[in-house]
XYZ file of C-alpha atoms in Angstrom:
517
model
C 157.327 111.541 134.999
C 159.974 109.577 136.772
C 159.491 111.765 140.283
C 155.529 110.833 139.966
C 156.374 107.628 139.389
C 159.056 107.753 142.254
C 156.639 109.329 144.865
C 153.544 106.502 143.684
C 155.960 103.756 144.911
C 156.707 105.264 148.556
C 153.411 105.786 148.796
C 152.875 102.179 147.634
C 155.485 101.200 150.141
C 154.352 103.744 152.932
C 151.016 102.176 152.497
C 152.001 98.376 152.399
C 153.731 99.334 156.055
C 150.638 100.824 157.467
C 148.824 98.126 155.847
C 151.008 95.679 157.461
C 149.067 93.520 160.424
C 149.030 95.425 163.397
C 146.870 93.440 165.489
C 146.682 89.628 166.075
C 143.392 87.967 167.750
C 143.801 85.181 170.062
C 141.046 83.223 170.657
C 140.766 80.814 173.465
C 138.720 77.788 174.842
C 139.181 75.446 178.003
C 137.198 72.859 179.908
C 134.615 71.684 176.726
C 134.315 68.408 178.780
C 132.860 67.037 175.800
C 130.300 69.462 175.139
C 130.303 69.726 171.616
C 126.943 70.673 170.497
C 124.459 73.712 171.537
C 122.513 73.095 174.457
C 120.287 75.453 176.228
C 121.839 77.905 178.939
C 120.010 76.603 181.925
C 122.740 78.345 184.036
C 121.259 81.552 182.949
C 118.271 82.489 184.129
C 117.279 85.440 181.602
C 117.982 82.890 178.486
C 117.641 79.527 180.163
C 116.301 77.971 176.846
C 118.520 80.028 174.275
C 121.138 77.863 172.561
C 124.770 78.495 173.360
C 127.867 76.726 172.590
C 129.507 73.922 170.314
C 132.110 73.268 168.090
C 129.935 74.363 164.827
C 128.906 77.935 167.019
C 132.435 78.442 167.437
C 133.245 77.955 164.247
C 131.065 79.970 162.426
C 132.454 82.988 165.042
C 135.581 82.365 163.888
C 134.536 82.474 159.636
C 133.632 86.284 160.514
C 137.024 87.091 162.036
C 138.854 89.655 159.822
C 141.780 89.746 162.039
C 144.801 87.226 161.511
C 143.627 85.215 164.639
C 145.259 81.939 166.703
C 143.459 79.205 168.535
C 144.259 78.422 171.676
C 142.997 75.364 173.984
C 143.859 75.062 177.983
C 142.738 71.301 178.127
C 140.204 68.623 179.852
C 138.927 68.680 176.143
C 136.436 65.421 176.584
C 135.441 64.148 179.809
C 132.201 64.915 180.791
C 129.668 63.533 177.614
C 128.951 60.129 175.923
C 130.512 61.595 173.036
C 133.508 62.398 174.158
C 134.160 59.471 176.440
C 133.232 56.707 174.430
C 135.503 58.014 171.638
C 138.305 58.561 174.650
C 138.823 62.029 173.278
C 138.934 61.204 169.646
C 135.715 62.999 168.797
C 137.263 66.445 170.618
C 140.533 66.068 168.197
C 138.299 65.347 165.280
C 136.592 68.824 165.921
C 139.924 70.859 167.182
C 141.932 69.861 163.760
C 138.413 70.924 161.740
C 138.376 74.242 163.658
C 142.577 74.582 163.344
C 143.671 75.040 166.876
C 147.061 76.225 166.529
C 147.983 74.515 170.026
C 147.016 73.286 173.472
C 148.137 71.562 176.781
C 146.560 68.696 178.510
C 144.078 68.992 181.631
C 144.283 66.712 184.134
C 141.151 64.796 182.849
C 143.151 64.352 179.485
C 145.186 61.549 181.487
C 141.460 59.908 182.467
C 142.416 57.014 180.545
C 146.071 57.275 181.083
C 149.156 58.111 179.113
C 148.853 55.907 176.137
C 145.312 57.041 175.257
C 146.596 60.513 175.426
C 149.253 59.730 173.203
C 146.841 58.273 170.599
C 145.464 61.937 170.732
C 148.321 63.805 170.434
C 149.414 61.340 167.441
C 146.296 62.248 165.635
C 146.388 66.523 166.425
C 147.292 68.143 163.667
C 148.572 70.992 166.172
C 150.786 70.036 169.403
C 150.157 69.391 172.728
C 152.308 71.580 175.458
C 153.886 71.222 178.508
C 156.913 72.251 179.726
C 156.618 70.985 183.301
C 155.634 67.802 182.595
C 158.682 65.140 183.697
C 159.483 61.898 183.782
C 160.467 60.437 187.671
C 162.562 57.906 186.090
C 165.402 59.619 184.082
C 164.112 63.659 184.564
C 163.672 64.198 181.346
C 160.744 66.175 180.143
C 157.660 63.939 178.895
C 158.736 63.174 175.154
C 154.972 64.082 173.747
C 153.929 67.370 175.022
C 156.355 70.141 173.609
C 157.827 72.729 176.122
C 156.516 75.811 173.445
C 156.197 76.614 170.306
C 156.801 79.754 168.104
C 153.844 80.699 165.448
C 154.309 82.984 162.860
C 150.926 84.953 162.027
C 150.165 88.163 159.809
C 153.903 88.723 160.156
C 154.620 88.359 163.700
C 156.435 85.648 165.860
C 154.193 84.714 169.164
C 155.766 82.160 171.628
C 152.966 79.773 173.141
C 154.992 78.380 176.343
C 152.949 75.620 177.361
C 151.691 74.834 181.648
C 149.582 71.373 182.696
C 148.866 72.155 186.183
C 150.922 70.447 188.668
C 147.578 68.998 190.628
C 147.281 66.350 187.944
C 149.432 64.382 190.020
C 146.065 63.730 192.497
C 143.258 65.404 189.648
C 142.907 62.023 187.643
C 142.818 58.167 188.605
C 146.862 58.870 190.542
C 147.486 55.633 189.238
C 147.589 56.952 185.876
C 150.486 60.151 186.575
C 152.248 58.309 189.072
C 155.405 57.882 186.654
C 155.206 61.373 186.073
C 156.625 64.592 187.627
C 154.237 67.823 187.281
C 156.834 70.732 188.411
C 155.882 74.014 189.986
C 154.165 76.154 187.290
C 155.946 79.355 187.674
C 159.320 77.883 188.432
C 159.122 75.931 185.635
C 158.061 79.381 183.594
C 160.787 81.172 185.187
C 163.653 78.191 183.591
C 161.828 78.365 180.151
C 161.245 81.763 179.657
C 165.407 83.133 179.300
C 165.273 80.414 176.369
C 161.902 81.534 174.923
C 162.819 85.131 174.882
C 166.213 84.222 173.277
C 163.860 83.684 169.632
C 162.984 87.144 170.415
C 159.405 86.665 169.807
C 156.970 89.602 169.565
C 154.599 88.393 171.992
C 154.549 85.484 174.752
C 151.620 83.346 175.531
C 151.609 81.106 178.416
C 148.620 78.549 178.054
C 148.068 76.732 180.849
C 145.338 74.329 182.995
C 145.474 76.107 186.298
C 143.403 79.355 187.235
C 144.543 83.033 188.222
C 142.914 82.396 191.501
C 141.243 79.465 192.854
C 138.491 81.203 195.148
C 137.011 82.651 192.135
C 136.247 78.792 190.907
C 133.121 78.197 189.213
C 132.260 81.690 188.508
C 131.888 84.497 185.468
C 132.842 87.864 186.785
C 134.757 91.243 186.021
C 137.790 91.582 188.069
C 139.190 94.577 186.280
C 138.993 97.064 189.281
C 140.172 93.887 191.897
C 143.758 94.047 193.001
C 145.353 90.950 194.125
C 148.126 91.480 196.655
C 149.144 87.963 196.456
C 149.082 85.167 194.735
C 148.445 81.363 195.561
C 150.222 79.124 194.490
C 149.433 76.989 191.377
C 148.298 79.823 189.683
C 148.299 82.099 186.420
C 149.185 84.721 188.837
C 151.751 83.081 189.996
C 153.270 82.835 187.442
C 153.182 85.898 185.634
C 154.702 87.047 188.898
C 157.949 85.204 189.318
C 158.904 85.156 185.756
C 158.042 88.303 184.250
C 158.219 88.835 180.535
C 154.508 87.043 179.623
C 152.104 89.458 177.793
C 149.029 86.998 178.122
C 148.248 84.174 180.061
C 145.073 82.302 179.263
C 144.059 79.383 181.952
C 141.357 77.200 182.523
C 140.415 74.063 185.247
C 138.250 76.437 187.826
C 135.737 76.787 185.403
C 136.040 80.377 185.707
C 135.008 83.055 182.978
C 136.829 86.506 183.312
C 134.434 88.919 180.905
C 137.529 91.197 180.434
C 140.536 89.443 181.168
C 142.499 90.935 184.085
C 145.545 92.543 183.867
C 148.060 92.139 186.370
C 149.669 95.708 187.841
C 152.253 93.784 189.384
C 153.642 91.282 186.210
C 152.040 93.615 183.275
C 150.406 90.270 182.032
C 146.858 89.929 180.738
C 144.946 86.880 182.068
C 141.754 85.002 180.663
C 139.757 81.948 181.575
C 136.917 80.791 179.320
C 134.857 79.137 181.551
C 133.317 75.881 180.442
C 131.384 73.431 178.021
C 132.448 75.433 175.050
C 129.625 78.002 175.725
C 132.074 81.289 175.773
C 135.247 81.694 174.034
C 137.771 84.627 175.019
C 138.671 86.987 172.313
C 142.543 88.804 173.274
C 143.234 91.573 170.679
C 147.589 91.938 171.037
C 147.770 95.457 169.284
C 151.265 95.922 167.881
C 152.800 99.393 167.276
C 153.486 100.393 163.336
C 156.412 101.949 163.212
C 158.152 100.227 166.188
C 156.743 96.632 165.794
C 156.365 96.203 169.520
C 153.432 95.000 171.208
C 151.538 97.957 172.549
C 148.884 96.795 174.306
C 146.089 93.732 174.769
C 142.265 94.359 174.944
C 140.533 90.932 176.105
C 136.808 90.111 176.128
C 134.408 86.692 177.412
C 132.116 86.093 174.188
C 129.373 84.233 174.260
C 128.334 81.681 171.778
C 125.067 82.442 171.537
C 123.898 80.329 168.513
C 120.861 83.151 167.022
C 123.947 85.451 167.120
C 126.918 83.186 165.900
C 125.533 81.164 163.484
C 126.286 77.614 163.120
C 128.697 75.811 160.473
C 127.478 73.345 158.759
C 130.525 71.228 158.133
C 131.577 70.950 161.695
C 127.348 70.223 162.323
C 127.982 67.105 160.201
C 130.939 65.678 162.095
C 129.214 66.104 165.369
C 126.294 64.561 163.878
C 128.258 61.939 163.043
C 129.229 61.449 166.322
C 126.182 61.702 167.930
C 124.409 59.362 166.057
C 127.137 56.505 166.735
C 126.301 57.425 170.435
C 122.380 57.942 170.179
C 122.586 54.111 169.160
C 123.216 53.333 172.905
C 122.864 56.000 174.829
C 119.047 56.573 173.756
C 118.102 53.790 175.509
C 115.905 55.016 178.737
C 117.224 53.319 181.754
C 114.424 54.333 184.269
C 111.960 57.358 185.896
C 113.373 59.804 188.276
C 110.325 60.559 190.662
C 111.903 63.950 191.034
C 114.813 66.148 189.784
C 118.060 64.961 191.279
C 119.601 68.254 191.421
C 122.286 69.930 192.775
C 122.523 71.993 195.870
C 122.158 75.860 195.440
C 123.726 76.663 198.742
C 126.875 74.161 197.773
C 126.038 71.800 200.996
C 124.968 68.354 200.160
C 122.856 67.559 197.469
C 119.905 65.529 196.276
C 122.035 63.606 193.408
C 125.306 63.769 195.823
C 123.152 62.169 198.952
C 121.756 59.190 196.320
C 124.924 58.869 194.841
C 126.447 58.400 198.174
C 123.826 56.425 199.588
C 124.351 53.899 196.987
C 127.509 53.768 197.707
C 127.125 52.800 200.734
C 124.643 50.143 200.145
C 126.733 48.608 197.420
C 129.797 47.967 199.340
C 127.520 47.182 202.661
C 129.128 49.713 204.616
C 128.467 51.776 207.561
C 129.478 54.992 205.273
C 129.360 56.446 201.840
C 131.235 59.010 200.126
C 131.468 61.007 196.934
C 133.685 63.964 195.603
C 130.974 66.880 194.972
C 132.682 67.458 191.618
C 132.689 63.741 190.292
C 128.896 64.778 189.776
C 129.162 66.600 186.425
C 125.062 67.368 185.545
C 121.538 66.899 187.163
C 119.101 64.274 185.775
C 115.694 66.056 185.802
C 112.122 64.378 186.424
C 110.965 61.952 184.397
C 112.180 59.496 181.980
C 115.632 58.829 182.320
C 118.383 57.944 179.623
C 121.590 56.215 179.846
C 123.041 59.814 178.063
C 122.236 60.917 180.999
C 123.467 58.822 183.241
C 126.996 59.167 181.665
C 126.838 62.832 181.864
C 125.582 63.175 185.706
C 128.708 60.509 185.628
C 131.305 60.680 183.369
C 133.905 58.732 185.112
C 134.599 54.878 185.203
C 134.842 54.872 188.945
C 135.247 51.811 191.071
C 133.784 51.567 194.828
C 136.192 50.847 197.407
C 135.824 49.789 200.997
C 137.787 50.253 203.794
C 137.890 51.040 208.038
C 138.511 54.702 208.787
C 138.468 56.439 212.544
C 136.449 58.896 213.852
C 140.048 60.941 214.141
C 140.534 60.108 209.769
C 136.431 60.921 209.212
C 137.324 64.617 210.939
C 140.452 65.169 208.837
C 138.450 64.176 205.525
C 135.740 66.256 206.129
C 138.002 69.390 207.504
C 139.988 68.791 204.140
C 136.438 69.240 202.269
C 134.413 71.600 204.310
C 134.993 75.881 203.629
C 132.804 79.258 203.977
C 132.336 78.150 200.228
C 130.079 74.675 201.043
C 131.476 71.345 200.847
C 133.475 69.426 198.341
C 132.473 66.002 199.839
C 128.965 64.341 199.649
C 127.999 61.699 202.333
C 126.083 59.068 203.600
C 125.482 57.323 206.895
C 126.421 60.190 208.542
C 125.720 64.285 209.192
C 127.860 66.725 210.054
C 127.520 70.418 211.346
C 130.343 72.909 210.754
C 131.181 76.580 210.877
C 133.964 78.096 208.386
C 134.448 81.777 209.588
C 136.416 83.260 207.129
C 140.121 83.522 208.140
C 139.558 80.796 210.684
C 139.830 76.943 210.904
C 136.862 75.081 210.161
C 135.153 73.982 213.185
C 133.156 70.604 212.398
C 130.529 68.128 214.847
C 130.374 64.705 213.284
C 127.437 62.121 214.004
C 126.089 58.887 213.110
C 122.675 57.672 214.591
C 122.375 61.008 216.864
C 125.338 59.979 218.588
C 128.672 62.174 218.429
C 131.757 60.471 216.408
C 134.569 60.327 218.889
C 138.289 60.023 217.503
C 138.481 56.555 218.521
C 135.453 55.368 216.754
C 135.203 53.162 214.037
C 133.394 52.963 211.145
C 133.395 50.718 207.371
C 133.131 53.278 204.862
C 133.069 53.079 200.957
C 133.940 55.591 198.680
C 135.293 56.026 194.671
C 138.724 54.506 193.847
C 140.027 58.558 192.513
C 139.401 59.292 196.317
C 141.048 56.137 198.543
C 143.657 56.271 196.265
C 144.789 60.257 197.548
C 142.851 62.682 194.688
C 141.684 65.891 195.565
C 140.269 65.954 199.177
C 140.650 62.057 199.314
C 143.936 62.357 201.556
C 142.249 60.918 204.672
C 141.449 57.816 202.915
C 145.358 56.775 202.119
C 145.340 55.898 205.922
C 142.303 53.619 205.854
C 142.611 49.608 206.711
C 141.635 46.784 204.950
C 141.274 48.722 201.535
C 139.339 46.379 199.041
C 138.371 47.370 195.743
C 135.173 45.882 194.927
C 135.444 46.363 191.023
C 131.745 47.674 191.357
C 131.525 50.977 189.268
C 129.708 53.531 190.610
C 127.860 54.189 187.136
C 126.671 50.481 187.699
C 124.823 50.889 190.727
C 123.116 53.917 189.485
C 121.759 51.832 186.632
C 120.565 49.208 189.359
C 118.669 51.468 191.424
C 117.032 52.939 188.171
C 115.942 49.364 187.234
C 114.397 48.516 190.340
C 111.297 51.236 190.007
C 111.470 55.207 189.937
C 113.953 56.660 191.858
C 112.699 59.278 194.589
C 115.721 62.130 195.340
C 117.084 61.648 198.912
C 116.479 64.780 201.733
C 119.079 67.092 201.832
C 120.205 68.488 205.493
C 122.877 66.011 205.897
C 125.895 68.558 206.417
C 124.663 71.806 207.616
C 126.459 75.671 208.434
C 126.126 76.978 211.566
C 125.927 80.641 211.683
């Protein structure tokens, strides 16, 4: 009796072992801009009116999940919809503690409103907020909010989550906002964290961070299982997993890119993932961990749709965005005006029907001879028809001022070089047209004119653009040298309303910046 009892309890034990987690799901979002509901995959051409996405589709994925799972966010959690701008981001933490993120690091557009509002966030997260590069100028000490990384214990193993904000935020949001800040090189950063992360001999490491693996792959959904990358640009995932080895997965975000197997490095060993945007995919990394051993074995990765016929929907999470909504439907309802045509965007990336109104009024706002906008300061179309303030906000989600100032022919040839690539343009215009030529490998070559007349170096022109952009973000470096800088405390959202008042609004020609061959 006592040997059958003896042999049913290492059997017992034998089996608790096996039965022991051996596998840990990750799951991972970045770049919901707000989007927190389902909304038809226009993007898509095979299911353009299937729903995909949201907090509650998300959710309801996550309630089938047998595996002992974490939740992961790379940032720029609310710009981008009524909802989550007129709640500053509250709505997005609201959702993200229902849900139980277990952490996540701030985008650059998480700083929109500057440091204190993003404080208010963190203060209310019932998870942290990363970010071990993140300084202060004054002092060089590391931002007292945003923890460098955490450790997480889950179905009996210890992952490290070393978190990355991506060291363009310094010219990403409003500058104004950073500029007491210091955003350090990613992957040296990584490299003087890592000895100390490795030192609480974790089971797995997890670098979450807002920057991509590779920013020509921006704005895309692809497999690059069978690519090799011989090197890596700086600023990215790749990057880093390169100069400080030692990181099993690596999960980024800001390009907007969706890798539909993760990629895994041959060079670092790391596993890399972007989720793409708007909370319509989620990535799904499986760490496998080895029974006997205990050692992480090996990482299967995957791009999942939320397709809502397939997911499901929660109905608690459906009520708090409802909630949300409806404090927002109360203004944002209201229809502002007709659009005579869709303002869309440009399928060739060159300038666009919504980019050349935009910049037109611009231009006619501050008077000038000029107008510019940042391509990617346009966030959504606004289709034929009647036209709400909803969207309004979400063709223009940012509180952008019009400035004016004198710029040379010399400083309009810089701006547009800085903007201009085999890939299209990141600049929209007015006033102006430009022909160009981007062979791959080679400097842009670029003809300005105004009027049919070449702009010469010497030339000058007024010109009015968005306060992000004369004050040095992205591609706005040629306007830090213009004269007589005036903010006219106009916002651009303002003049869109205007023109919407006056009668229906006809979309501009396109054929303003063109590619030679």
């Amino acid at each position: 009796m006592k040997k059958i009892f003896l042999a049913l309890t290492l059997l017992s034990v034998f089996s608790g072992l096996h039965a022991a987690a051996a596998t840990i799901a990750v799951y991972h979002t970045s770049d919901a801009h707000g989007w927190y509901s389902a909304r038809p995959a226009q993007w898509d051409k095979q299911n353009s009116t299937r729903s995909i996405g949201g907090f509650a589709a998300l959710s309801a994925l996550l309630k089938k999940e047998t595996t002992p799972y974490l939740l992961l966010d790379s940032g720029d959690m609310f710009q981008g919809t009524p909802e989550g701008i007129l709640t500053k981001g509250m709505a997005s933490i609201t959702l993200m503690n229902q849900l139980g993120y277990a952490a996540a690091v701030p985008g650059n557009h998480d700083y929109d409103y500057a440091e204190p509002n993003l404080k208010v966030m963190i203060s209310s997260a019932a998870f942290p907020f990363l970010g071990a590069n993140v300084y202060y100028k004054e002092g060089g000490a590391n931002a007292d909010y945003l923890k460098p990384y955490i450790l997480i214990e889950k179905g009996g193993k210890k992952i490290a989550v070393l978190g990355l904000a991506g060291a363009h935020t310094a010219a990403s949001t409003l500058p104004a906002n950073v500029k007491h800040l210091d955003f350090r090189d990613e992957a040296a950063e990584t490299a003087h964290w890592l000895p100390e992360v490795k030192k609480q001999n974790p089971d797995a490491i997890i670098a979450l961070a807002h920057i991509g693996m590779d920013n020509d792959l921006a704005l895309k959904m692809l497999d690059v299982s069978s690519r090799t990358f011989d090197a890596a640009q700086p600023g990215t995932t790749l990057a880093v997993g390169r100069a400080a080895p030692g990181i099993d997965l690596l999960l980024g975000g800001h390009n907007h890119t969706g890798l539909l197997t993760g990629y895994h490095d041959p060079v670092s060993g790391a596993w890399l993932g972007e989720s793409r945007y708007g909370l319509s995919y989620v990535t799904r990394a499986e760490l496998n961990f080895d029974d006997a051993t205990g050692k992480l074995t090996g990482i299967k990765m995957s791009l999942l749709p939320l397709w809502v016929d397939e997911t499901g929907e929660d109905a608690a999470v459906r009520k708090t965005i409802a909630g949300f909504n409806a404090a927002v439907d109360r203004e944002m309802g209201a229809v502002v005006g007709t659009a005579a045509g869709d303002l869309a965007f440009s399928p060739d990336r060159l300038d666009s029907a919504i980019g050349n109104w935009l910049a037109d009024l611009t231009r006619t706002a501050a008077g000038t001879d000029l107008g510019f906008q940042n391509s990617d300061s346009i966030r959504a179309e606004i289709k034929k028809g009647p036209v709400s303030l909803r969207a309004l906000y979400q063709a223009m989600p940012f509180d952008n001022t019009i400035i004016t100032m004198r710029l040379t022919g010399a400083q309009l040839q810089r701006l547009m070089a800085d903007n201009l690539s085999e890939g299209g343009t990141a600049m929209q215009l007015s006033g102006m047209a430009v022909e160009f030529s981007a062979p791959a490998g080679k400097p842009v070559e670029i003809r300005l004119s105004r009027n049919g007349r070449e702009i010469k170096p010497e030339d000058e022109f007024t010109a009015a653009t968005n306060n992000y952009l004369a004050y040095g973000g992205i591609g706005g470096a040629a306007f830090t040298g213009g004269k007589e800088v005036k903010d006219t405390l106009i916002p651009v959202r303002d003049t869109m309303l205007k023109d919407f008042a006056a009668g229906p609004v006809t979309p501009p020609a396109t054929g303003r910046i063109k590619r030679l061959q």
